[in-house]
Every structure is written in C-alpha cells, then in structure tokens.
C-alpha cells in the first residue's frame, strides 16, 4: 500500500516522484446503486499492456478453482503430488527459468570478456528486473530482500531492483473489481461509494485501490490479490527446494537449506492469506501502536477475505526517501520491541512497507509476513549480544548452542578461540561501530569449520535485521543497527524480571565474587543512549546535560523495574561504606599515633578487598552524580593500588579527599525535588536499607576479627 497526496490530481498513467514516494494519481469513480456494477475504465487502463507475469508465465496458473483451492496452505508433499500430475508444466517452467536466467548470466560473462561490464551495467540491471517480473512473485520477493541492502548491491542494480518494491505493472482493474465482488459476495457499489478506477500501487502479490466505504464514508485502502500467485509460487517453491537440496549436497553445507526454504515458503503462503494478514495487523497495532510516533492502520475484518483486504488509508512518503534520523531510531526501537519484548515481528520491512506520514510519524504497512521469536531464543539472543560486546567469547559459544547455531557436541574451547579471532577486531571498534552485516560476513569460514547451522526460525530474524540495517544505511552510510539497538538491550537487561536475564546480569557484573563496576558503568551509559524524544535524537551530537543524566539514572534506579540493580548498588555501597569506615579509623589512629612519643608504627588494617570496595564507592558516587571516571582528575587509577599508596603524607586517605569537592554533587541534590512522588518515597527508604546492610557487614567484620 502506498500513499497519494490529499489534493486532487489529474488522471494519468503514473508518476515517480523525486522525494522517494510513488503515487499513482487517480480520479474517483463514483458508484451508486442504480449504476451498472461494471465500471467504465479510463483510457489508460484499457490501453495498458498485459503485465509481464501474466504474459510470460500465465500458463502456470491456468487452474480450475478446485485445483487452486488445494494449494492454499504450504504442504510440500501435497504440492509435489499435485505437480507430479502436471509434468509438462513443470518441464516448461524449468526451461523458462533456465533459459532466461542462463541467457542473462551468459551475456554478463561476455560483457566481462569483452571488457564492457561497466558500460553495460545499467542495461543488464534493467534486463534482470524484467526477467524477474516475467518469472513472478517468488523471484520478485527474493529481489526485494536483496534490494534493501545498499552495502551489498551495486547502485545500478539497487536502483532497478528497488522498482520491484512497489512499481510493478498492475493487472487488469476489471479483473480486480470482479474479484472484489466475488470475494465480498455483493456488488462493488454496495460496499464502496467511490473507488479509484486504477490501482494506486502494485506489488508482487497484489495491488491497492483507494476507496470510500459507503456505510461510514471512511477512506480506505483495498488490496486485491494478483490472480495466479498461489499456483505460481507453489511451483517455484517446489523447484527452489529441489535446487536447495542439490546445493546442500554439492557444497557439503551444514545448514539445512531446504528447511530455510520451507520457513520462507511458509511465511510466503501465510502472506497470501489476507484474513491472516488482517489479524496480524490487529495484533501488531495492539502491541506496538501505542509506541510514540508509530502508526499502524486499522483493519476492516468485515470487508476482508482471503484475497481482498480492506484497511485504513494512510498518506506519506517512503522512509528510505527522506532523511529522518529520528524515525530511523523509532524504527530501531520498535524493532527491538518486536524481536526482544514480544517476539512478534515484521519479517518484511522493506522500504515500500515503511512510510513517513505527513505529520512526521513512522507508519508500518503490509502484515502478511510476520515471525514469532520464542522467549528462550529472545533471552539467548540478548545474552549473546551482551557477551559479544563484553568480549566474553566462552559464554558466547554457549549462547550459540542455546540458539541452535552450533551442535551441543562441538568443541567449546576451539569454538571460543575461533570466535575470539573473528570478533576481536570488530568489537575493538566499540559497540556503536559494530555492523550486523560485517559480523555475518566475518563469521563465514568459522560457520563452515564448526558445522554452524542456521535454524529455520532464525532465517527470518536475520533477514529482518539485515533489511532494517540496509534501510538505515541508505539514510546514513555509517549507521549500525546493532550499535543502535544495544542501548535498548542494555536497558532491558537492567530492568527485566526474567530470572534467566537476572542471572545473566549477575554473572556479567561479578567474577570470582569481585564486582566489575566498569561493566555496570558501560550498561548504564549505554542504556542512557536509548532515546525516543525527537529533540534528544536531533541534538545527540551536542552532548547531554549532566542534570539530565543524573535524573535519568535516579529515575531508573528508583523505579520498580530497577529493583534488582538497586539491590546490587545498595550491596556495593554498603561494602564501600564499610571500607570507608575502616579507612577513617586507620586515619584517625595514625594521626593520634604520630603525636605520641615513641609510638610504634601501626600497619593499616585495610585489605586489598577494602581498597577495591572503596574505589568502587568512589566510582559509584561519580556515576550517580553524572560524572565518569575520566572526568574526575583526582580519581585513583588502577585496582592494584597498595595500602601505602592509599595514605597521604598527613595520614588522610586519598580516598577521603575524593569526597571533599561537595560542589561536584550539587547537581545530584538539585534533581531530587524534580523526581515523581513515588520515587521520592522510594529514595527515603534507601538509607534504612543501606544501614541494615552496612550493620550486617560491620558485625561480620567484628566477629571475624574476634574469632579468627
């Protein structure tokens, strides 16, 4: 479905606009109950040539209604049995595919031999697009996915293949109107008071008309399925699946390529059921329609069948055609929710399905191809991202087993070593510079060596992420989807109630009982990059006000979702305060001792653990007050500082002098009155909780000194 501008336009065949949107101008055909049910088509429609799919592949879908209805669901055994009875059609299709694509590849090879490859690039790209149109929807769908990756496809091919997203020659409007009447079971003028005589957009599986409901006067989009797609796709999937089996055997691949084809084919068959698409749209709207600046059209179930879909009309421009970084971030956040919050995701987010509405919102269209991401895999994916960013390749190898990417019998040590070699350079650039596409490319050899396999469920997830990154790269060549998604992953890990993710967070923050505050700092700082307000996105390169950072950190830690992290922070604060008490006692004792004659030197009672805890306390206070370690020039560097280094010449610990600059913490105090009432109440409870934990540590330390 594509948009048309609200102002009336004269009728002509169609126009491609420089702003990236595609609009087919139209004039309304007014319908009334006394008029003939058959509409008078405009001259352009009557004179239009037959679409290439019907012209060159029409023999594939010359089936009677009973035969066509037998292919409504994806069942490879039933499809194979069906076409065993039609060997001539199968043979003719194989010849057509082999001859057209074979000829094209041969010509491309000759261009290379004759050193004319660059000269003929645009011509060959246009020829390939025409071939794909002739072969039909299955091949167009493959090309659509490829065309969403400008980092992988040469510009000339990208321009041509992008035309397959929404600029396909439509089929006859007379056929479409007959299908509407047949599917809805009533004359078209009973349902609609007005309808565009020509489609406003045409895609591989169907085409869209703008209409007005007679009952309510609402302007709607009416999508009509292209005749013959069910039988054509069934035959092509049968052929592709057979070829996938040959490729797996010839290439000795670990991945079950046929299973990947089956997963894609199943989603394609589900996409051809408009009843299912309407239900998907309703569910998608319920889950994600409330996200700020996301728009999901309403579905009209009472005017929807398996081959006709009626939905709310939306107007706008293709997202890929406008430079709106904010909406890209909104799309990343929405995709995060789809994949990792609810597991119900849009598996076909190509540029034709994402619009920027005229009021600046992101609209999702076309809910035929959706995927389900189970909870166990969602948790595994989050853990894999955490372990990748934190360079924990041993844990990452275990995550790959959980996700079904490698067999449980694999040599974990060897896999860990291989993953370290693959990802070390990529991760060294920082999480914000990690490219999803680059990671997949770097993984190629390792996948083959250790018999990696791409589970069928994962193929759609990979495609969804790859397509989304491709759209973003078209707007910003330096954009990294994983780098932009990681802040939301960090926030989810810090706030999720899942026992598995809580255990993962604790394992990430503690090693051999030692608190790794640098990882908490990293998670918190990354989670603060998860911004959804347009002003913050547009000004993100200008720095962030310290007061804003403090407020975000306090809001997070005092919220109910931050309870688990709050407990960890209180525990570490108690350890630090305990160590501070020991340091203070040492300081006072030494100060008194230096004033007494003949007083023997007294060794410090602080242990290495106390020194570490004291340093963690310093860093926690700076973190909460919106400062980072490298912003405080007086910070003690290095965990291994000795007891003597912790003491200054006048006997006062260096650590104590870190807290003398009270003005550094004034922003923290100024933010407190601005917090919501419930958070202020939670803040008042913290001293008592901290005192209880501190008393427990002091008591344990005293008993240890008395009895040990």
XYZ file of C-alpha atoms in Angstrom:
708
model
C 0.000 0.000 0.000
C 1.314 3.430 -0.955
C 0.153 6.934 -0.381
C -1.302 9.609 -2.606
C -1.294 13.306 -1.773
C -4.525 14.690 -0.351
C -5.014 17.292 -3.088
C -6.902 16.200 -6.258
C -4.718 15.284 -9.211
C -5.499 14.784 -12.896
C -5.716 11.237 -14.156
C -2.748 9.799 -15.973
C -0.813 6.555 -16.016
C 1.536 7.027 -13.081
C 4.335 9.159 -11.700
C 7.578 8.591 -9.858
C 8.370 11.471 -7.509
C 11.849 12.671 -6.651
C 11.054 12.698 -2.920
C 11.062 8.913 -2.854
C 7.336 8.292 -2.737
C 5.397 6.637 -5.510
C 1.914 7.888 -6.239
C -0.425 6.897 -8.972
C -2.737 9.887 -9.472
C -6.362 8.988 -9.922
C -9.850 10.376 -10.141
C -12.695 8.922 -8.161
C -15.165 6.650 -9.870
C -18.446 7.451 -8.187
C -20.734 4.495 -7.662
C -24.414 4.415 -6.934
C -26.923 1.654 -6.554
C -28.612 2.449 -9.824
C -25.394 2.384 -11.830
C -24.084 -0.585 -13.643
C -21.933 -2.782 -11.447
C -19.190 -2.742 -14.088
C -17.115 0.404 -14.007
C -16.036 2.227 -17.106
C -12.258 2.008 -17.014
C -10.210 5.046 -18.047
C -8.480 5.073 -21.395
C -5.101 4.433 -19.750
C -6.421 1.236 -18.221
C -7.922 -0.064 -21.444
C -4.792 0.653 -23.461
C -2.389 -0.742 -20.882
C -0.330 -3.741 -21.941
C -0.760 -7.044 -20.215
C 1.580 -7.346 -17.237
C 4.739 -9.390 -17.856
C 3.921 -12.065 -15.287
C 0.619 -12.895 -16.973
C 2.132 -12.584 -20.447
C 5.132 -14.867 -19.919
C 4.047 -17.122 -17.029
C 0.278 -17.233 -17.423
C 0.393 -20.957 -18.261
C 1.483 -21.654 -14.656
C -1.805 -20.554 -13.113
C -4.307 -21.847 -15.638
C -6.002 -23.950 -12.950
C -9.637 -24.547 -12.178
C -10.987 -23.239 -8.827
C -10.821 -26.674 -7.166
C -7.146 -27.100 -8.099
C -6.309 -23.583 -6.922
C -8.051 -24.107 -3.565
C -5.980 -27.243 -2.941
C -2.814 -25.103 -2.806
C -3.899 -22.589 -0.176
C -1.643 -23.974 2.582
C 2.039 -24.776 2.390
C 2.422 -28.541 2.300
C 5.399 -29.599 0.214
C 4.208 -33.206 -0.062
C 0.804 -32.102 -1.355
C 2.411 -29.627 -3.780
C 4.786 -32.295 -5.103
C 1.932 -34.751 -5.561
C -0.110 -32.080 -7.353
C 2.605 -31.228 -9.881
C 3.534 -34.856 -10.480
C 0.271 -34.934 -12.423
C 1.389 -31.918 -14.490
C 4.889 -32.825 -15.738
C 4.641 -30.671 -18.855
C 4.017 -27.513 -16.813
C 6.959 -28.352 -14.535
C 9.221 -29.001 -17.525
C 8.128 -25.805 -19.265
C 8.773 -23.808 -16.087
C 12.245 -25.298 -15.673
C 13.067 -24.451 -19.288
C 11.765 -20.906 -18.829
C 13.788 -20.302 -15.648
C 16.936 -21.925 -17.019
C 16.823 -20.193 -20.383
C 16.034 -16.660 -19.154
C 18.445 -16.574 -16.231
C 21.044 -18.652 -18.093
C 20.985 -16.282 -21.035
C 21.358 -13.277 -18.740
C 24.367 -14.759 -16.919
C 25.931 -15.722 -20.260
C 25.556 -12.184 -21.582
C 27.040 -10.773 -18.360
C 30.001 -13.119 -18.759
C 30.515 -11.972 -22.351
C 30.422 -8.349 -21.188
C 33.264 -9.155 -18.817
C 35.256 -10.970 -21.505
C 34.788 -8.056 -23.912
C 35.640 -5.559 -21.136
C 32.229 -3.904 -21.421
C 30.922 -4.891 -17.969
C 30.922 -1.340 -16.568
C 29.493 0.129 -19.754
C 26.600 -2.353 -19.845
C 25.916 -2.344 -16.089
C 22.703 -0.287 -16.163
C 21.357 -2.114 -19.210
C 21.922 -5.542 -17.659
C 20.351 -4.386 -14.387
C 17.197 -3.331 -16.226
C 17.156 -6.651 -18.097
C 17.407 -8.581 -14.837
C 14.472 -6.661 -13.369
C 12.345 -7.503 -16.412
C 13.303 -11.191 -16.169
C 12.289 -11.299 -12.511
C 8.953 -9.692 -13.353
C 8.367 -12.319 -16.021
C 9.181 -15.163 -13.625
C 6.773 -13.894 -10.987
C 6.289 -13.217 -7.270
C 8.715 -15.755 -5.760
C 11.675 -14.248 -7.602
C 10.459 -10.702 -7.050
C 10.324 -11.405 -3.291
C 13.933 -12.577 -3.303
C 14.984 -9.469 -5.227
C 13.090 -7.216 -2.808
C 15.141 -8.537 0.099
C 18.391 -8.025 -1.814
C 17.411 -4.512 -2.892
C 17.226 -3.425 0.750
C 20.995 -3.839 1.164
C 22.776 -0.876 -0.500
C 26.013 -2.009 1.126
C 25.879 -5.303 -0.784
C 24.261 -4.422 -4.129
C 25.857 -2.177 -6.800
C 23.968 1.137 -7.244
C 22.713 0.374 -10.763
C 21.201 -2.933 -9.651
C 19.876 -1.329 -6.488
C 18.010 1.312 -8.480
C 16.413 -1.292 -10.748
C 15.600 -3.857 -8.058
C 14.125 -1.141 -5.834
C 11.461 -0.654 -8.513
C 10.213 -4.148 -7.630
C 9.111 -2.954 -4.198
C 6.067 -1.036 -5.349
C 6.287 -0.194 -9.068
C 5.241 -3.418 -10.681
C 2.892 -3.335 -13.659
C -0.631 -3.915 -12.300
C -3.044 -6.462 -13.646
C -6.407 -5.507 -15.138
C -8.675 -3.414 -12.919
C -11.690 -5.164 -14.442
C -10.318 -8.481 -13.154
C -9.633 -6.867 -9.786
C -13.168 -5.490 -9.426
C -14.650 -8.844 -10.374
C -12.526 -10.470 -7.674
C -13.706 -7.896 -5.099
C -17.342 -8.657 -5.899
C -16.774 -12.397 -5.869
C -14.858 -12.379 -2.587
C -17.175 -9.973 -0.741
C -20.275 -11.588 -2.191
C -22.002 -8.359 -3.236
C -21.843 -5.705 -5.952
C -18.955 -3.311 -5.569
C -21.241 -0.257 -5.403
C -22.947 -1.689 -2.314
C -19.642 -1.727 -0.425
C -17.990 1.428 -1.741
C -19.464 4.765 -2.744
C -16.253 5.714 -4.564
C -13.184 3.833 -5.784
C -10.135 4.723 -7.847
C -10.519 3.201 -11.344
C -6.808 2.364 -11.411
C -4.588 0.962 -8.627
C -2.536 3.500 -6.700
C 0.201 0.891 -6.150
C 1.061 -2.580 -7.402
C 3.349 -5.131 -5.764
C 4.337 -8.728 -6.351
C 1.335 -10.337 -4.644
C -1.378 -7.751 -5.168
C -2.353 -4.177 -5.906
C -4.069 -1.424 -3.941
C -7.050 0.808 -4.690
C -8.269 3.793 -2.752
C -11.956 3.653 -1.940
C -14.611 5.163 0.313
C -16.837 2.922 2.421
C -20.498 3.553 1.684
C -21.504 2.716 5.258
C -19.217 5.185 7.069
C -17.671 7.438 4.440
C -14.179 6.453 5.619
C -11.397 6.429 3.033
C -9.759 3.005 2.934
C -7.157 1.020 1.043
C -8.411 -2.089 -0.739
C -5.753 -4.661 -1.555
C -6.609 -7.266 -4.179
C -4.512 -10.385 -4.710
C -2.880 -10.904 -8.090
C -4.501 -13.829 -9.941
C -2.414 -16.977 -10.118
C 0.147 -16.167 -7.415
C -0.784 -19.212 -5.327
C -0.092 -21.759 -8.061
C 2.964 -19.917 -9.435
C 4.618 -19.649 -6.019
C 3.787 -23.287 -5.224
C 5.582 -24.493 -8.347
C 8.540 -22.165 -7.882
C 8.972 -23.205 -4.244
C 8.971 -26.848 -5.344
C 11.747 -26.073 -7.839
C 13.756 -23.908 -5.416
C 13.506 -26.530 -2.698
C 14.838 -29.179 -5.068
C 17.734 -26.911 -6.064
C 18.433 -26.200 -2.371
C 18.861 -29.920 -1.791
C 21.344 -30.152 -4.659
C 23.285 -27.132 -3.356
C 23.494 -28.615 0.140
C 24.885 -31.887 -1.206
C 27.277 -30.294 -3.677
C 28.562 -27.687 -1.230
C 28.539 -30.032 1.787
C 26.768 -27.319 3.774
C 25.927 -27.741 7.459
C 22.743 -25.703 7.288
C 19.571 -27.445 6.217
C 18.998 -25.229 3.192
C 15.700 -26.942 2.398
C 14.433 -26.135 5.905
C 15.347 -22.476 5.332
C 13.388 -22.556 2.061
C 10.481 -24.193 3.909
C 10.476 -21.445 6.549
C 10.500 -18.732 3.893
C 7.846 -20.549 1.851
C 5.593 -20.945 4.894
C 5.792 -17.223 5.595
C 5.089 -16.503 1.920
C 1.987 -18.688 1.960
C 0.800 -17.006 5.141
C 1.322 -13.668 3.405
C -1.073 -14.707 0.642
C -3.886 -15.174 3.167
C -5.335 -11.691 3.652
C -7.534 -12.867 6.522
C -4.382 -13.792 8.398
C -2.761 -10.508 7.416
C -5.697 -8.574 8.864
C -5.410 -10.482 12.153
C -1.653 -9.858 12.146
C -2.293 -6.146 11.628
C -4.700 -6.042 14.557
C -2.207 -7.800 16.831
C 0.648 -5.580 15.628
C -1.450 -2.486 16.358
C -2.315 -3.746 19.841
C 1.325 -4.456 20.712
C 3.128 -1.538 19.063
C 0.533 1.037 18.033
C 0.979 2.935 21.311
C 4.712 3.489 20.775
C 5.423 7.174 20.384
C 5.330 8.294 16.723
C 4.430 4.834 15.391
C 1.270 4.469 13.296
C -0.402 1.155 12.460
C -3.505 1.194 10.215
C -6.820 -0.205 11.400
C -8.157 -3.329 9.712
C -11.748 -3.840 8.500
C -12.332 -7.553 9.088
C -15.930 -7.425 7.863
C -14.660 -6.292 4.437
C -11.720 -8.718 4.269
C -11.419 -12.198 2.750
C -8.574 -14.480 1.754
C -7.929 -12.443 -1.427
C -9.273 -8.965 -0.560
C -8.065 -6.809 2.341
C -9.655 -3.537 3.453
C -7.719 -1.293 5.825
C -7.312 2.318 6.938
C -5.814 4.645 4.335
C -2.517 6.306 5.314
C -0.648 9.021 3.433
C 3.067 9.708 3.402
C 6.450 9.155 1.795
C 8.711 6.127 1.788
C 11.067 6.249 4.762
C 14.050 5.484 2.519
C 13.295 8.620 0.516
C 13.500 11.071 3.422
C 16.443 11.866 5.682
C 14.781 11.479 9.057
C 17.237 10.044 11.574
C 14.669 10.285 14.354
C 12.245 7.953 12.576
C 15.080 5.516 11.930
C 15.668 5.446 15.695
C 11.936 4.984 16.242
C 12.064 2.059 13.809
C 15.020 0.550 15.688
C 13.165 0.881 18.996
C 10.008 -0.617 17.512
C 12.041 -3.484 16.036
C 13.633 -4.051 19.439
C 10.151 -4.362 20.946
C 9.094 -6.711 18.180
C 12.098 -9.041 18.434
C 13.036 -8.944 22.103
C 9.980 -7.829 24.076
C 7.035 -9.628 22.492
C 8.643 -11.850 19.848
C 6.031 -10.927 17.210
C 7.908 -9.134 14.464
C 7.526 -7.698 10.978
C 9.622 -10.030 8.805
C 9.358 -7.972 5.603
C 10.333 -4.378 6.499
C 11.477 -3.328 3.009
C 11.285 0.389 2.104
C 7.886 0.006 0.444
C 6.384 -1.089 3.776
C 7.652 1.825 5.884
C 6.252 5.332 5.423
C 6.916 8.707 6.936
C 3.472 10.209 7.334
C 2.950 13.870 6.557
C 2.748 14.634 10.285
C 6.189 13.073 10.845
C 5.335 9.612 12.162
C 6.511 6.136 11.159
C 3.788 4.019 9.558
C 4.051 0.240 9.171
C 2.251 -1.412 6.275
C 1.775 -4.950 4.947
C 1.485 -7.502 7.746
C 1.440 -10.622 5.635
C 4.954 -11.821 6.517
C 5.326 -11.934 10.302
C 7.590 -14.025 12.514
C 7.443 -15.481 16.031
C 10.557 -15.364 18.247
C 10.207 -17.683 21.265
C 11.123 -16.468 24.754
C 14.076 -18.856 25.142
C 15.577 -17.620 21.891
C 14.929 -13.978 22.800
C 16.821 -14.409 26.069
C 19.580 -16.284 24.244
C 19.898 -13.517 21.654
C 20.145 -10.840 24.371
C 22.771 -12.837 26.242
C 24.737 -13.337 23.020
C 24.764 -9.567 22.398
C 25.915 -8.919 25.980
C 28.690 -11.474 25.792
C 29.800 -10.241 22.363
C 30.046 -6.610 23.477
C 31.861 -7.600 26.688
C 34.244 -9.927 24.801
C 33.166 -12.989 26.764
C 33.663 -15.426 23.896
C 33.462 -18.550 26.055
C 29.937 -17.590 27.140
C 29.154 -16.582 23.544
C 29.981 -20.120 22.383
C 27.412 -21.453 24.878
C 24.873 -18.907 23.613
C 25.332 -20.222 20.089
C 24.422 -23.684 21.355
C 21.310 -22.264 23.056
C 20.280 -20.554 19.824
C 20.798 -23.764 17.867
C 23.605 -22.306 15.755
C 26.136 -24.990 16.656
C 25.681 -28.595 17.806
C 25.964 -29.272 21.578
C 28.786 -31.732 20.803
C 31.082 -29.039 19.364
C 34.478 -28.413 20.936
C 33.671 -25.329 23.054
C 37.321 -24.365 23.554
C 38.025 -24.440 19.821
C 34.829 -22.515 19.074
C 35.744 -19.909 21.702
C 39.178 -19.457 20.140
C 37.657 -19.141 16.669
C 35.032 -16.606 17.805
C 37.740 -14.572 19.504
C 39.635 -14.396 16.223
C 36.509 -13.486 14.255
C 35.019 -10.829 16.533
C 38.025 -9.293 18.305
C 38.722 -6.613 15.696
C 35.051 -5.805 15.143
C 34.313 -5.398 18.859
C 37.509 -3.409 19.436
C 35.927 -0.555 17.459
C 33.255 -0.190 20.138
C 29.647 -1.312 20.279
C 28.442 1.726 18.342
C 30.540 0.715 15.334
C 29.585 -2.963 15.125
C 27.897 -3.745 11.796
C 25.420 -6.605 11.730
C 26.280 -7.299 8.099
C 30.026 -7.327 8.809
C 29.580 -9.784 11.682
C 27.722 -12.200 9.430
C 30.380 -11.867 6.751
C 33.271 -12.411 9.180
C 31.557 -15.492 10.553
C 31.502 -17.330 7.223
C 34.607 -19.537 7.499
C 34.020 -20.305 11.180
C 30.449 -21.355 10.414
C 31.688 -23.866 7.864
C 34.554 -25.190 10.006
C 32.472 -25.844 13.121
C 29.353 -27.020 11.288
C 27.282 -23.958 12.148
C 23.682 -24.273 11.108
C 21.107 -21.553 10.556
C 17.897 -22.718 12.263
C 14.845 -22.148 10.122
C 13.307 -19.772 12.710
C 16.476 -17.641 12.663
C 16.487 -17.011 8.922
C 13.590 -14.539 9.151
C 15.162 -12.803 12.164
C 18.427 -12.357 10.253
C 16.539 -11.090 7.227
C 14.555 -8.615 9.316
C 17.675 -7.177 10.952
C 19.639 -7.120 7.701
C 16.847 -5.334 5.835
C 16.446 -2.792 8.631
C 20.179 -2.050 8.599
C 20.015 -1.753 4.812
C 17.286 0.900 5.026
C 19.238 2.786 7.677
C 22.466 2.651 5.631
C 20.580 4.212 2.737
C 19.935 7.217 5.001
C 23.223 7.199 6.881
C 26.114 5.091 5.466
C 27.695 4.863 8.934
C 24.569 3.603 10.652
C 24.848 0.366 12.656
C 21.638 -1.364 13.723
C 23.313 -3.450 16.421
C 25.011 -0.367 17.847
C 21.689 1.467 17.925
C 19.784 -1.499 19.350
C 22.273 -2.267 22.100
C 21.121 0.623 24.362
C 17.661 -0.953 24.446
C 19.216 -4.359 25.101
C 21.233 -2.856 27.968
C 18.116 -1.238 29.411
C 16.165 -4.481 29.147
C 18.908 -6.462 30.906
C 18.979 -3.909 33.717
C 15.193 -3.875 34.185
C 13.788 -7.235 33.044
C 12.163 -9.500 35.633
C 13.153 -12.699 33.834
C 15.103 -14.974 36.238
C 17.361 -16.016 33.359
C 18.315 -12.453 32.480
C 18.789 -11.586 36.166
C 21.200 -14.495 36.479
C 22.985 -13.340 33.303
C 23.293 -9.815 34.674
C 24.756 -11.041 37.967
C 27.203 -13.286 36.114
C 28.191 -10.323 33.952
C 28.785 -7.976 36.914
C 30.591 -10.411 39.204
C 33.618 -12.597 38.580
C 35.011 -14.745 41.395
C 32.989 -12.625 43.808
C 34.550 -9.361 42.594
C 32.228 -6.581 41.462
C 33.120 -5.390 37.948
C 31.900 -1.831 38.140
C 33.212 -0.999 34.680
C 30.552 -3.297 33.206
C 27.792 -1.644 35.207
C 29.048 1.754 34.067
C 29.008 0.512 30.476
C 25.462 -0.878 30.740
C 24.117 2.264 32.393
C 25.820 4.621 29.955
C 24.578 2.580 27.003
C 21.032 2.423 28.390
C 21.040 6.230 28.602
C 21.582 6.352 24.823
C 18.160 4.761 24.355
C 16.341 7.951 23.429
C 12.950 8.277 21.852
C 12.358 12.029 22.001
C 12.976 13.853 18.739
C 14.827 16.719 20.454
C 17.274 14.292 22.079
C 17.912 12.459 18.800
C 18.474 15.648 16.848
C 20.792 17.071 19.496
C 22.600 13.879 20.454
C 25.905 15.057 18.977
C 25.834 18.194 21.085
C 26.385 16.389 24.378
C 23.999 15.677 27.214
C 23.425 17.929 30.211
C 24.754 16.453 33.463
C 21.488 17.201 35.225
C 19.574 15.225 32.605
C 21.931 12.266 33.049
C 21.532 12.361 36.843
C 17.766 12.455 36.552
C 17.744 9.512 34.134
C 19.989 7.423 36.398
C 17.943 8.154 39.517
C 14.663 7.538 37.713
C 15.961 4.185 36.553
C 17.337 3.029 39.918
C 14.295 4.186 41.918
C 11.732 2.697 39.532
C 10.160 -0.677 40.313
C 11.834 -2.179 37.231
C 15.233 -1.209 38.609
C 14.745 -3.082 41.895
C 17.248 -5.836 41.070
C 20.011 -3.398 40.112
C 19.103 -1.198 43.090
C 19.793 -4.140 45.412
C 23.183 -4.677 43.777
C 24.006 -0.977 44.157
C 22.985 -0.961 47.829
C 25.148 -4.003 48.479
C 28.153 -2.360 46.833
C 27.500 0.925 48.638
C 27.450 -0.993 51.928
C 30.784 -2.614 51.067
C 32.220 0.786 50.181
C 30.901 2.496 53.315
C 32.310 -0.322 55.423
C 35.698 0.129 53.764
C 35.411 3.896 54.227
C 34.831 3.348 57.941
C 37.962 1.209 58.193
C 39.951 3.838 56.254
C 38.661 6.588 58.535
C 39.547 4.597 61.664
C 43.027 3.954 60.293
C 43.451 7.642 59.512
C 42.379 8.779 62.980
C 44.501 6.110 64.708
C 47.596 7.033 62.699
C 47.037 10.752 63.305
C 46.889 10.173 67.059
C 49.850 7.807 66.985
C 52.096 10.314 65.225
C 51.568 12.779 68.096
C 52.607 10.277 70.783
C 56.298 9.896 71.586
C 57.916 6.563 70.885
C 54.664 5.286 69.317
C 55.340 2.233 67.121
C 54.110 2.385 63.520
C 50.812 0.614 63.086
C 50.110 -1.289 59.864
C 46.887 -0.467 58.035
C 44.004 -2.791 58.727
C 42.645 -2.321 55.199
C 42.733 -5.368 52.947
C 43.001 -5.423 49.177
C 39.269 -6.125 49.093
C 38.632 -2.994 51.197
C 40.697 -0.897 48.810
C 38.742 -2.247 45.842
C 35.419 -1.636 47.604
C 36.460 1.905 48.481
C 37.401 2.618 44.892
C 34.081 1.170 43.708
C 32.302 3.515 46.130
C 34.082 6.489 44.594
C 33.102 5.410 41.092
C 29.504 4.710 42.095
C 29.134 8.188 43.591
C 30.607 9.766 40.490
C 28.371 7.639 38.284
C 25.214 8.653 40.140
C 26.275 12.296 40.075
C 26.525 12.210 36.303
C 30.336 12.084 36.133
C 32.501 9.416 34.595
C 35.862 8.274 35.926
C 37.845 10.069 33.256
C 36.042 13.343 34.043
C 37.452 13.487 37.589
C 41.190 14.275 37.537
C 41.660 13.203 41.158
C 40.393 9.651 40.664
C 42.751 6.938 41.874
C 43.772 4.820 38.878
C 44.311 1.090 38.947
C 42.740 -1.563 41.090
C 46.029 -2.823 42.469
C 46.929 0.305 44.468
C 48.779 -0.664 47.653
C 47.819 0.282 51.187
C 50.731 2.749 51.380
C 49.569 4.469 48.195
C 46.134 4.900 49.718
C 47.635 7.011 52.516
C 48.774 10.625 52.060
C 51.638 12.218 53.962
C 49.342 13.782 56.554
C 47.663 10.468 57.244
C 44.392 11.181 55.417
C 43.468 8.563 52.848
C 43.465 9.740 49.258
C 40.004 8.193 49.033
C 38.627 10.524 51.710
C 39.816 13.560 49.814
C 37.747 12.415 46.840
C 34.607 13.466 48.726
C 35.789 16.948 49.702
C 34.549 18.591 46.476
C 30.895 18.754 47.501
C 30.094 21.102 44.647
C 30.517 18.160 42.250
C 27.452 16.555 43.801
C 25.250 19.657 43.910
C 23.526 18.684 40.601
C 22.503 15.437 42.312
C 20.828 17.335 45.151
C 19.112 19.770 42.776
C 17.462 16.938 40.849
C 15.823 15.249 43.836
C 12.822 17.637 44.133
C 12.048 17.074 40.433
C 11.543 13.320 40.846
C 7.992 11.900 40.954
C 6.469 11.474 44.418
C 6.645 7.677 44.375
C 10.367 7.822 43.550
C 10.986 10.350 46.302
C 9.284 7.988 48.743
C 11.458 5.129 47.496
C 14.505 7.350 47.975
C 13.580 7.944 51.633
C 13.588 4.189 52.235
C 17.111 3.707 50.916
C 19.041 4.968 53.998
C 17.356 2.373 56.212
C 18.095 -0.408 53.706
C 21.690 0.749 53.380
C 22.097 0.993 57.164
C 20.851 -2.580 57.582
C 23.301 -3.936 55.010
C 26.140 -1.872 56.480
C 25.383 -3.092 60.020
C 25.497 -6.682 58.788
C 28.934 -6.144 57.244
C 30.317 -4.376 60.311
C 29.036 -7.162 62.540
C 30.547 -9.820 60.273
C 33.898 -7.973 60.210
C 33.924 -7.635 64.020
C 33.169 -11.316 64.565
C 35.885 -12.255 62.090
C 38.485 -10.174 63.937
C 37.445 -11.548 67.340
C 37.415 -15.221 66.475
C 39.969 -15.502 63.652
